[in-house]
Tab-separated table of N, CA and C in Angstrom:
chain	number	residue	atom	x	y	z
A	1	MET	N	91.361	-26.819	31.731
A	1	MET	CA	91.440	-27.699	30.584
A	1	MET	C	90.153	-28.524	30.504
A	2	LYS	N	89.654	-28.724	29.317
A	2	LYS	CA	88.438	-29.497	29.100
A	2	LYS	C	88.791	-30.922	28.695
A	3	GLY	N	87.834	-31.833	28.933
A	3	GLY	CA	88.007	-33.197	28.460
A	3	GLY	C	87.956	-33.211	26.941
A	4	LYS	N	88.800	-34.010	26.313
A	4	LYS	CA	88.898	-34.000	24.858
A	4	LYS	C	88.867	-35.429	24.315
A	5	LEU	N	88.007	-35.641	23.334
A	5	LEU	CA	87.928	-36.920	22.632
A	5	LEU	C	88.218	-36.678	21.160
A	6	ASN	N	88.892	-37.605	20.543
A	6	ASN	CA	89.163	-37.506	19.107
A	6	ASN	C	88.269	-38.481	18.356
A	7	SER	N	87.700	-38.016	17.251
A	7	SER	CA	86.908	-38.891	16.391
A	7	SER	C	87.472	-38.805	14.975
A	8	ASP	N	86.892	-39.568	14.086
A	8	ASP	CA	87.383	-39.586	12.706
A	8	ASP	C	87.220	-38.238	12.005
A	9	ILE	N	86.214	-37.472	12.411
A	9	ILE	CA	85.953	-36.224	11.695
A	9	ILE	C	86.235	-34.967	12.509
A	10	GLY	N	86.784	-35.124	13.694
A	10	GLY	CA	87.098	-33.945	14.491
A	10	GLY	C	87.322	-34.271	15.955
A	11	GLU	N	87.335	-33.222	16.759
A	11	GLU	CA	87.553	-33.362	18.191
A	11	GLU	C	86.301	-32.959	18.954
A	12	ILE	N	86.098	-33.589	20.098
A	12	ILE	CA	84.963	-33.299	20.969
A	12	ILE	C	85.525	-32.794	22.293
A	13	TYR	N	85.073	-31.635	22.729
A	13	TYR	CA	85.495	-31.072	24.006
A	13	TYR	C	84.318	-31.103	24.963
A	14	ILE	N	84.550	-31.602	26.169
A	14	ILE	CA	83.511	-31.669	27.191
A	14	ILE	C	83.922	-30.746	28.331
A	15	ASP	N	83.099	-29.757	28.621
A	15	ASP	CA	83.380	-28.780	29.658
A	15	ASP	C	83.381	-29.435	31.041
A	16	ASN	N	84.209	-28.917	31.939
A	16	ASN	CA	84.294	-29.467	33.294
A	16	ASN	C	82.964	-29.372	34.037
A	17	ALA	N	82.178	-28.334	33.772
A	17	ALA	CA	80.877	-28.190	34.422
A	17	ALA	C	79.930	-29.314	34.003
A	18	VAL	N	80.012	-29.722	32.755
A	18	VAL	CA	79.187	-30.837	32.268
A	18	VAL	C	79.624	-32.137	32.935
A	19	LEU	N	80.922	-32.335	33.041
A	19	LEU	CA	81.446	-33.534	33.708
A	19	LEU	C	81.041	-33.557	35.183
A	20	ALA	N	81.067	-32.393	35.838
A	20	ALA	CA	80.674	-32.309	37.247
A	20	ALA	C	79.192	-32.617	37.421
A	21	LYS	N	78.370	-32.102	36.541
A	21	LYS	CA	76.926	-32.363	36.634
A	21	LYS	C	76.631	-33.845	36.400
A	22	LEU	N	77.312	-34.439	35.428
A	22	LEU	CA	77.148	-35.868	35.164
A	22	LEU	C	77.554	-36.690	36.392
A	23	ALA	N	78.714	-36.390	36.947
A	23	ALA	CA	79.195	-37.113	38.124
A	23	ALA	C	78.249	-36.915	39.310
A	24	GLY	N	77.712	-35.722	39.467
A	24	GLY	CA	76.776	-35.446	40.557
A	24	GLY	C	75.481	-36.225	40.427
A	25	ASN	N	74.957	-36.307	39.214
A	25	ASN	CA	73.725	-37.068	38.993
A	25	ASN	C	73.934	-38.560	39.252
A	26	ILE	N	75.112	-39.051	38.921
A	26	ILE	CA	75.429	-40.457	39.198
A	26	ILE	C	75.580	-40.657	40.707
A	27	ALA	N	76.299	-39.763	41.361
A	27	ALA	CA	76.594	-39.903	42.789
A	27	ALA	C	75.339	-39.842	43.650
A	28	ILE	N	74.410	-38.977	43.308
A	28	ILE	CA	73.219	-38.791	44.132
A	28	ILE	C	72.347	-40.043	44.152
A	29	GLU	N	72.526	-40.913	43.162
A	29	GLU	CA	71.768	-42.161	43.109
A	29	GLU	C	72.423	-43.281	43.924
A	30	CYS	N	73.634	-43.070	44.399
A	30	CYS	CA	74.346	-44.099	45.158
A	30	CYS	C	73.768	-44.224	46.571
A	31	PHE	N	73.713	-45.452	47.057
A	31	PHE	CA	73.207	-45.730	48.396
A	31	PHE	C	74.042	-45.006	49.448
A	32	GLY	N	73.373	-44.353	50.382
A	32	GLY	CA	74.045	-43.711	51.501
A	32	GLY	C	74.422	-42.266	51.275
A	33	ILE	N	74.282	-41.781	50.049
A	33	ILE	CA	74.598	-40.385	49.760
A	33	ILE	C	73.313	-39.571	49.898
A	34	VAL	N	73.305	-38.620	50.837
A	34	VAL	CA	72.151	-37.745	51.014
A	34	VAL	C	72.190	-36.637	49.974
A	35	GLY	N	73.374	-36.119	49.705
A	35	GLY	CA	73.511	-35.054	48.718
A	35	GLY	C	74.914	-34.504	48.685
A	36	MET	N	75.106	-33.523	47.818
A	36	MET	CA	76.380	-32.831	47.718
A	36	MET	C	76.372	-31.675	48.712
A	37	ALA	N	77.548	-31.260	49.122
A	37	ALA	CA	77.669	-30.186	50.107
A	37	ALA	C	78.559	-29.081	49.572
A	38	THR	N	78.296	-27.891	50.031
A	38	THR	CA	79.174	-26.765	49.756
A	38	THR	C	79.518	-26.127	51.092
A	39	VAL	N	80.762	-25.693	51.234
A	39	VAL	CA	81.221	-25.107	52.486
A	39	VAL	C	81.438	-23.621	52.265
A	40	SER	N	80.825	-22.818	53.114
A	40	SER	CA	81.002	-21.376	53.048
A	40	SER	C	82.410	-21.025	53.534
A	41	VAL	N	83.143	-20.297	52.721
A	41	VAL	CA	84.524	-19.952	53.057
A	41	VAL	C	84.570	-18.992	54.243
A	42	THR	N	83.622	-18.080	54.318
A	42	THR	CA	83.673	-17.057	55.355
A	42	THR	C	83.347	-17.590	56.749
A	43	ASP	N	82.308	-18.442	56.858
A	43	ASP	CA	81.914	-18.907	58.183
A	43	ASP	C	82.063	-20.406	58.396
A	44	GLY	N	82.481	-21.156	57.379
A	44	GLY	CA	82.726	-22.582	57.516
A	44	GLY	C	81.482	-23.442	57.660
A	45	ILE	N	80.321	-22.895	57.340
A	45	ILE	CA	79.068	-23.644	57.464
A	45	ILE	C	78.863	-24.501	56.220
A	46	VAL	N	78.495	-25.774	56.457
A	46	VAL	CA	78.241	-26.722	55.370
A	46	VAL	C	76.772	-26.649	55.005
A	47	LYS	N	76.491	-26.538	53.705
A	47	LYS	CA	75.114	-26.472	53.227
A	47	LYS	C	74.864	-27.606	52.250
A	48	LEU	N	73.691	-28.210	52.361
A	48	LEU	CA	73.263	-29.237	51.411
A	48	LEU	C	72.874	-28.545	50.117
A	49	VAL	N	73.424	-29.012	49.002
A	49	VAL	CA	73.158	-28.415	47.699
A	49	VAL	C	71.910	-29.047	47.093
A	50	LYS	N	71.040	-28.220	46.530
A	50	LYS	CA	69.835	-28.740	45.879
A	50	LYS	C	70.214	-29.505	44.618
A	51	ARG	N	69.322	-30.383	44.208
A	51	ARG	CA	69.589	-31.282	43.085
A	51	ARG	C	69.972	-30.546	41.794
A	52	GLU	N	69.387	-29.399	41.548
A	52	GLU	CA	69.697	-28.677	40.310
A	52	GLU	C	71.064	-27.987	40.345
A	53	ASN	N	71.701	-27.929	41.523
A	53	ASN	CA	73.016	-27.298	41.654
A	53	ASN	C	74.088	-28.275	42.126
A	54	LEU	N	73.954	-29.548	41.769
A	54	LEU	CA	74.875	-30.573	42.259
A	54	LEU	C	76.335	-30.269	41.958
A	55	ALA	N	76.593	-29.624	40.848
A	55	ALA	CA	77.970	-29.372	40.434
A	55	ALA	C	78.722	-28.481	41.422
A	56	LYS	N	78.006	-27.753	42.275
A	56	LYS	CA	78.672	-26.892	43.258
A	56	LYS	C	79.428	-27.696	44.310
A	57	GLY	N	79.030	-28.932	44.535
A	57	GLY	CA	79.715	-29.776	45.507
A	57	GLY	C	80.760	-30.679	44.880
A	58	ILE	N	81.068	-30.441	43.600
A	58	ILE	CA	81.992	-31.313	42.864
A	58	ILE	C	83.001	-30.462	42.117
A	59	ASN	N	84.239	-30.901	42.136
A	59	ASN	CA	85.282	-30.242	41.357
A	59	ASN	C	85.895	-31.271	40.414
A	60	VAL	N	85.963	-30.930	39.129
A	60	VAL	CA	86.545	-31.822	38.130
A	60	VAL	C	87.758	-31.138	37.512
A	61	GLU	N	88.851	-31.869	37.469
A	61	GLU	CA	90.068	-31.372	36.809
A	61	GLU	C	90.498	-32.378	35.753
A	62	VAL	N	90.945	-31.858	34.625
A	62	VAL	CA	91.464	-32.697	33.543
A	62	VAL	C	92.950	-32.403	33.420
A	63	ASP	N	93.795	-33.442	33.533
A	63	ASP	CA	95.236	-33.216	33.454
A	63	ASP	C	95.716	-33.234	32.001
A	64	GLU	N	97.007	-33.078	31.821
A	64	GLU	CA	97.584	-33.013	30.471
A	64	GLU	C	97.475	-34.329	29.711
A	65	ASP	N	97.250	-35.437	30.435
A	65	ASP	CA	97.056	-36.739	29.786
A	65	ASP	C	95.586	-37.029	29.499
A	66	ASN	N	94.730	-36.012	29.684
A	66	ASN	CA	93.295	-36.116	29.422
A	66	ASN	C	92.603	-37.087	30.388
A	67	GLN	N	93.104	-37.154	31.617
A	67	GLN	CA	92.505	-38.004	32.646
A	67	GLN	C	91.848	-37.126	33.708
A	68	LEU	N	90.748	-37.625	34.265
A	68	LEU	CA	89.941	-36.847	35.199
A	68	LEU	C	90.308	-37.120	36.651
A	69	THR	N	90.291	-36.059	37.443
A	69	THR	CA	90.322	-36.160	38.896
A	69	THR	C	89.045	-35.486	39.367
A	70	ILE	N	88.242	-36.219	40.154
A	70	ILE	CA	86.952	-35.710	40.601
A	70	ILE	C	86.948	-35.643	42.125
A	71	ASP	N	86.630	-34.458	42.659
A	71	ASP	CA	86.496	-34.255	44.101
A	71	ASP	C	85.018	-34.121	44.441
A	72	PHE	N	84.548	-34.947	45.374
A	72	PHE	CA	83.163	-34.895	45.834
A	72	PHE	C	83.143	-34.376	47.272
A	73	HIS	N	82.269	-33.431	47.543
A	73	HIS	CA	81.985	-32.985	48.905
A	73	HIS	C	80.573	-33.472	49.183
A	74	VAL	N	80.459	-34.497	50.054
A	74	VAL	CA	79.176	-35.169	50.222
A	74	VAL	C	78.686	-35.126	51.661
A	75	ILE	N	77.388	-35.338	51.782
A	75	ILE	CA	76.754	-35.580	53.066
A	75	ILE	C	76.213	-36.999	52.996
A	76	VAL	N	76.575	-37.812	53.976
A	76	VAL	CA	76.156	-39.211	53.972
A	76	VAL	C	75.024	-39.430	54.969
A	77	ALA	N	74.313	-40.518	54.772
A	77	ALA	CA	73.202	-40.877	55.652
A	77	ALA	C	73.743	-41.393	56.987
A	78	TYR	N	73.053	-41.046	58.054
A	78	TYR	CA	73.419	-41.511	59.383
A	78	TYR	C	73.207	-43.018	59.475
A	79	GLY	N	74.164	-43.717	60.076
A	79	GLY	CA	74.017	-45.140	60.335
A	79	GLY	C	74.574	-46.052	59.260
A	80	VAL	N	75.115	-45.483	58.192
A	80	VAL	CA	75.704	-46.320	57.147
A	80	VAL	C	77.223	-46.271	57.271
A	81	SER	N	77.871	-47.282	56.748
A	81	SER	CA	79.323	-47.335	56.763
A	81	SER	C	79.883	-46.347	55.742
A	82	ILE	N	80.631	-45.370	56.218
A	82	ILE	CA	81.210	-44.368	55.316
A	82	ILE	C	82.160	-45.036	54.334
A	83	SER	N	82.887	-46.034	54.790
A	83	SER	CA	83.804	-46.755	53.911
A	83	SER	C	83.055	-47.474	52.786
A	84	ALA	N	81.952	-48.138	53.122
A	84	ALA	CA	81.175	-48.856	52.105
A	84	ALA	C	80.526	-47.884	51.122
A	85	VAL	N	80.006	-46.778	51.643
A	85	VAL	CA	79.391	-45.768	50.772
A	85	VAL	C	80.451	-45.190	49.833
A	86	SER	N	81.629	-44.908	50.362
A	86	SER	CA	82.714	-44.342	49.541
A	86	SER	C	83.167	-45.312	48.461
A	87	ASP	N	83.343	-46.579	48.821
A	87	ASP	CA	83.740	-47.585	47.833
A	87	ASP	C	82.700	-47.706	46.727
A	88	ASN	N	81.425	-47.710	47.100
A	88	ASN	CA	80.348	-47.791	46.122
A	88	ASN	C	80.325	-46.553	45.224
A	89	LEU	N	80.488	-45.387	45.823
A	89	LEU	CA	80.496	-44.134	45.058
A	89	LEU	C	81.642	-44.120	44.055
A	90	ILE	N	82.817	-44.500	44.495
A	90	ILE	CA	83.990	-44.496	43.614
A	90	ILE	C	83.802	-45.445	42.438
A	91	SER	N	83.399	-46.678	42.717
A	91	SER	CA	83.273	-47.647	41.624
A	91	SER	C	82.142	-47.292	40.662
A	92	THR	N	81.019	-46.819	41.191
A	92	THR	CA	79.885	-46.470	40.333
A	92	THR	C	80.199	-45.267	39.458
A	93	VAL	N	80.727	-44.217	40.058
A	93	VAL	CA	81.030	-43.001	39.295
A	93	VAL	C	82.120	-43.273	38.263
A	94	LYS	N	83.164	-43.972	38.659
A	94	LYS	CA	84.259	-44.275	37.719
A	94	LYS	C	83.722	-45.022	36.502
A	95	TYR	N	82.973	-46.079	36.739
A	95	TYR	CA	82.455	-46.889	35.633
A	95	TYR	C	81.523	-46.071	34.732
A	96	GLN	N	80.555	-45.383	35.326
A	96	GLN	CA	79.557	-44.696	34.503
A	96	GLN	C	80.122	-43.478	33.784
A	97	VAL	N	81.013	-42.731	34.407
A	97	VAL	CA	81.618	-41.575	33.730
A	97	VAL	C	82.484	-42.054	32.567
A	98	GLU	N	83.261	-43.117	32.780
A	98	GLU	CA	84.100	-43.631	31.693
A	98	GLU	C	83.251	-44.177	30.554
A	99	GLU	N	82.168	-44.875	30.868
A	99	GLU	CA	81.303	-45.421	29.821
A	99	GLU	C	80.566	-44.323	29.060
A	100	THR	N	80.139	-43.282	29.768
A	100	THR	CA	79.362	-42.210	29.139
A	100	THR	C	80.233	-41.296	28.291
A	101	THR	N	81.410	-40.939	28.797
A	101	THR	CA	82.229	-39.930	28.116
A	101	THR	C	83.371	-40.497	27.285
A	102	GLY	N	83.852	-41.672	27.636
A	102	GLY	CA	85.022	-42.209	26.959
A	102	GLY	C	86.328	-41.697	27.547
A	103	LEU	N	86.248	-40.846	28.574
A	103	LEU	CA	87.437	-40.338	29.246
A	103	LEU	C	87.825	-41.276	30.394
A	104	THR	N	89.076	-41.226	30.816
A	104	THR	CA	89.569	-42.068	31.899
A	104	THR	C	89.523	-41.300	33.215
A	105	VAL	N	88.966	-41.922	34.242
A	105	VAL	CA	88.956	-41.331	35.580
A	105	VAL	C	90.192	-41.842	36.311
A	106	LYS	N	91.105	-40.927	36.601
A	106	LYS	CA	92.359	-41.294	37.255
A	106	LYS	C	92.192	-41.380	38.769
A	107	LYS	N	91.428	-40.448	39.337
A	107	LYS	CA	91.345	-40.369	40.790
A	107	LYS	C	90.010	-39.769	41.209
A	108	ILE	N	89.442	-40.307	42.285
A	108	ILE	CA	88.235	-39.747	42.885
A	108	ILE	C	88.515	-39.516	44.362
A	109	ASN	N	88.353	-38.274	44.803
A	109	ASN	CA	88.534	-37.906	46.206
A	109	ASN	C	87.165	-37.618	46.806
A	110	ILE	N	86.927	-38.142	47.999
A	110	ILE	CA	85.644	-37.928	48.665
A	110	ILE	C	85.899	-37.211	49.984
A	111	PHE	N	85.231	-36.079	50.155
A	111	PHE	CA	85.297	-35.312	51.387
A	111	PHE	C	83.923	-35.388	52.040
A	112	VAL	N	83.833	-36.089	53.162
A	112	VAL	CA	82.564	-36.207	53.873
A	112	VAL	C	82.417	-34.958	54.727
A	113	GLU	N	81.456	-34.120	54.359
A	113	GLU	CA	81.263	-32.827	55.017
A	113	GLU	C	80.208	-32.889	56.113
A	114	GLY	N	79.453	-33.995	56.169
A	114	GLY	CA	78.437	-34.083	57.205
A	114	GLY	C	77.694	-35.399	57.162
A	115	VAL	N	76.914	-35.623	58.197
A	115	VAL	CA	76.080	-36.818	58.317
A	115	VAL	C	74.670	-36.323	58.606
A	116	ARG	N	73.687	-36.904	57.957
A	116	ARG	CA	72.314	-36.459	58.140
A	116	ARG	C	71.385	-37.663	58.274
A	117	ILE	N	70.398	-37.521	59.144
A	117	ILE	CA	69.380	-38.551	59.303
A	117	ILE	C	68.392	-38.400	58.161
A	118	ILE	N	68.092	-39.520	57.481
A	118	ILE	CA	67.139	-39.495	56.375
A	118	ILE	C	65.744	-39.646	56.948
A	119	ASP	N	64.841	-38.764	56.525
A	119	ASP	CA	63.446	-38.823	56.994
A	119	ASP	C	62.691	-39.945	56.331
């Protein structure tokens, strides 16, 4: 299901891939986030996703009430509080996605897939 907005002259549909890319671009700017991660199903190896493929580490679902659930698979910086980084990520992404799209973010799930030292 796609995100849907109603206007005076019609309906606007926003694809989940667009929502994932938007959320990824917002998330990568948050303090303590090194990047998005993808996990190989066959061997369980976690890989850092390049900036142009951020949506691979994010899953967006739109429910029947037109509300978003966003799953982030992230790699965080070594030495930072995972709780503080997660709280910052949730509040920043929720606010900016809602302001940009007009859709409501119901839930954000964060899966920390790794920790990396920043050079």
